[in-house]
Amino acid sequence: MAEQEKGAPKPTWRERTAALLAPPGGVGAPRVELIGAREVYLENYKGILSYGREEIHVDGGGWILRVAGEDLEIQAMAPGQLRLTGRVTGLDLL
């Protein structure tokens, strides 16, 4: 293990644990969260490729997310964040 610089504080066990448990990809990586069967939350997506009440295609950079369901709609949209609602029946990475 490499020596620490003199004067630099040693990381606490909490900081070391947080670093070990941090999700891969780091800041800016696309993130998809399914909340029940009624809501999909996306972060750091690139754009919406197609939109319909039964299917929505979202560009995630290196992949496309197909959200299938019924009565789907874009509930909220902000730079880098997207919330879809409706009855979600499937999520597919293409």
PDB file of C-alpha atoms in Angstrom:
ATOM      1  CA  MET A   1       0.000   0.000   0.000  1.00  0.00           C
ATOM      2  CA  ALA A   2       1.409   3.426  -0.958  1.00  0.00           C
ATOM      3  CA  GLU A   3       2.346   5.880   1.745  1.00  0.00           C
ATOM      4  CA  GLN A   4       0.075   8.847   2.337  1.00  0.00           C
ATOM      5  CA  GLU A   5       1.372  12.350   1.909  1.00  0.00           C
ATOM      6  CA  LYS A   6       2.525  13.954   5.128  1.00  0.00           C
ATOM      7  CA  GLY A   7      -0.128  16.195   6.601  1.00  0.00           C
ATOM      8  CA  ALA A   8      -2.980  14.552   4.636  1.00  0.00           C
ATOM      9  CA  PRO A   9      -5.652  13.168   6.985  1.00  0.00           C
ATOM     10  CA  LYS A  10      -6.136   9.417   6.971  1.00  0.00           C
ATOM     11  CA  PRO A  11      -9.585   8.446   5.586  1.00  0.00           C
ATOM     12  CA  THR A  12     -12.041   7.354   8.258  1.00  0.00           C
ATOM     13  CA  TRP A  13     -13.616   3.904   8.176  1.00  0.00           C
ATOM     14  CA  ARG A  14     -16.869   5.546   7.042  1.00  0.00           C
ATOM     15  CA  GLU A  15     -15.158   7.199   4.074  1.00  0.00           C
ATOM     16  CA  ARG A  16     -13.422   3.940   3.124  1.00  0.00           C
ATOM     17  CA  THR A  17     -16.744   2.030   3.389  1.00  0.00           C
ATOM     18  CA  ALA A  18     -18.603   4.653   1.326  1.00  0.00           C
ATOM     19  CA  ALA A  19     -15.922   4.441  -1.388  1.00  0.00           C
ATOM     20  CA  LEU A  20     -16.237   0.635  -1.486  1.00  0.00           C
ATOM     21  CA  LEU A  21     -20.050   0.724  -1.701  1.00  0.00           C
ATOM     22  CA  ALA A  22     -20.297   3.564  -4.246  1.00  0.00           C
ATOM     23  CA  PRO A  23     -22.088   2.520  -7.447  1.00  0.00           C
ATOM     24  CA  PRO A  24     -19.811   1.931 -10.441  1.00  0.00           C
ATOM     25  CA  GLY A  25     -19.602   4.484 -13.198  1.00  0.00           C
ATOM     26  CA  GLY A  26     -19.272   7.555 -11.037  1.00  0.00           C
ATOM     27  CA  VAL A  27     -20.795  10.947 -11.682  1.00  0.00           C
ATOM     28  CA  GLY A  28     -22.604  11.303 -14.981  1.00  0.00           C
ATOM     29  CA  ALA A  29     -23.356   7.620 -15.458  1.00  0.00           C
ATOM     30  CA  PRO A  30     -26.930   6.890 -16.564  1.00  0.00           C
ATOM     31  CA  ARG A  31     -29.190   5.671 -13.766  1.00  0.00           C
ATOM     32  CA  VAL A  32     -32.615   4.004 -14.009  1.00  0.00           C
ATOM     33  CA  GLU A  33     -34.889   3.518 -11.009  1.00  0.00           C
ATOM     34  CA  LEU A  34     -38.205   1.651 -11.120  1.00  0.00           C
ATOM     35  CA  ILE A  35     -40.565   2.672  -8.331  1.00  0.00           C
ATOM     36  CA  GLY A  36     -43.238   0.011  -7.982  1.00  0.00           C
ATOM     37  CA  ALA A  37     -44.966  -0.619 -11.285  1.00  0.00           C
ATOM     38  CA  ARG A  38     -46.142   2.973 -11.698  1.00  0.00           C
ATOM     39  CA  GLU A  39     -43.045   5.157 -12.087  1.00  0.00           C
ATOM     40  CA  VAL A  40     -39.630   5.156 -13.799  1.00  0.00           C
ATOM     41  CA  TYR A  41     -37.011   7.728 -12.843  1.00  0.00           C
ATOM     42  CA  LEU A  42     -33.971   8.307 -15.066  1.00  0.00           C
ATOM     43  CA  GLU A  43     -30.861  10.416 -14.522  1.00  0.00           C
ATOM     44  CA  ASN A  44     -28.169  11.407 -17.012  1.00  0.00           C
ATOM     45  CA  TYR A  45     -30.057  10.214 -20.073  1.00  0.00           C
ATOM     46  CA  LYS A  46     -29.314  11.664 -23.523  1.00  0.00           C
ATOM     47  CA  GLY A  47     -32.802  12.118 -24.963  1.00  0.00           C
ATOM     48  CA  ILE A  48     -36.168  10.635 -25.882  1.00  0.00           C
ATOM     49  CA  LEU A  49     -36.157   8.712 -29.156  1.00  0.00           C
ATOM     50  CA  SER A  50     -39.868   7.866 -29.376  1.00  0.00           C
ATOM     51  CA  TYR A  51     -42.923   8.468 -27.237  1.00  0.00           C
ATOM     52  CA  GLY A  52     -46.313   6.795 -27.070  1.00  0.00           C
ATOM     53  CA  ARG A  53     -48.906   5.758 -24.500  1.00  0.00           C
ATOM     54  CA  GLU A  54     -47.740   2.110 -24.668  1.00  0.00           C
ATOM     55  CA  GLU A  55     -44.008   2.470 -25.308  1.00  0.00           C
ATOM     56  CA  ILE A  56     -41.269   5.052 -24.719  1.00  0.00           C
ATOM     57  CA  HIS A  57     -37.671   4.737 -25.989  1.00  0.00           C
ATOM     58  CA  VAL A  58     -34.999   6.665 -24.085  1.00  0.00           C
ATOM     59  CA  ASP A  59     -31.396   7.159 -25.260  1.00  0.00           C
ATOM     60  CA  GLY A  60     -29.053   6.350 -22.372  1.00  0.00           C
ATOM     61  CA  GLY A  61     -25.826   6.948 -24.267  1.00  0.00           C
ATOM     62  CA  GLY A  62     -24.435   3.474 -24.944  1.00  0.00           C
ATOM     63  CA  TRP A  63     -27.856   1.840 -24.704  1.00  0.00           C
ATOM     64  CA  ILE A  64     -31.561   2.419 -25.324  1.00  0.00           C
ATOM     65  CA  LEU A  65     -34.170   1.843 -22.626  1.00  0.00           C
ATOM     66  CA  ARG A  66     -37.574   0.674 -23.855  1.00  0.00           C
ATOM     67  CA  VAL A  67     -40.319   1.288 -21.293  1.00  0.00           C
ATOM     68  CA  ALA A  68     -43.464  -0.715 -22.099  1.00  0.00           C
ATOM     69  CA  GLY A  69     -46.816  -0.325 -20.385  1.00  0.00           C
ATOM     70  CA  GLU A  70     -50.213   1.311 -20.429  1.00  0.00           C
ATOM     71  CA  ASP A  71     -51.126   4.991 -20.127  1.00  0.00           C
ATOM     72  CA  LEU A  72     -47.452   5.987 -20.079  1.00  0.00           C
ATOM     73  CA  GLU A  73     -46.667   9.674 -19.924  1.00  0.00           C
ATOM     74  CA  ILE A  74     -43.807  12.007 -19.204  1.00  0.00           C
ATOM     75  CA  GLN A  75     -44.590  13.385 -15.769  1.00  0.00           C
ATOM     76  CA  ALA A  76     -41.513  15.587 -15.335  1.00  0.00           C
ATOM     77  CA  MET A  77     -38.543  16.498 -17.494  1.00  0.00           C
ATOM     78  CA  ALA A  78     -35.501  18.535 -16.489  1.00  0.00           C
ATOM     79  CA  PRO A  79     -31.933  18.643 -17.821  1.00  0.00           C
ATOM     80  CA  GLY A  80     -30.560  15.158 -17.173  1.00  0.00           C
ATOM     81  CA  GLN A  81     -33.654  13.950 -15.293  1.00  0.00           C
ATOM     82  CA  LEU A  82     -36.827  12.267 -16.493  1.00  0.00           C
ATOM     83  CA  ARG A  83     -39.842  10.818 -14.666  1.00  0.00           C
ATOM     84  CA  LEU A  84     -42.294   8.555 -16.481  1.00  0.00           C
ATOM     85  CA  THR A  85     -45.579   7.385 -14.989  1.00  0.00           C
ATOM     86  CA  GLY A  86     -48.258   4.883 -15.954  1.00  0.00           C
ATOM     87  CA  ARG A  87     -48.640   1.143 -15.604  1.00  0.00           C
ATOM     88  CA  VAL A  88     -45.128  -0.168 -16.360  1.00  0.00           C
ATOM     89  CA  THR A  89     -45.151  -3.734 -17.699  1.00  0.00           C
ATOM     90  CA  GLY A  90     -41.569  -3.988 -18.927  1.00  0.00           C
ATOM     91  CA  LEU A  91     -38.133  -2.412 -19.102  1.00  0.00           C
ATOM     92  CA  ASP A  92     -35.778  -3.590 -21.831  1.00  0.00           C
ATOM     93  CA  LEU A  93     -32.202  -2.551 -22.577  1.00  0.00           C
ATOM     94  CA  LEU A  94     -31.568  -2.528 -26.308  1.00  0.00           C
TER      95      LEU A  94
END
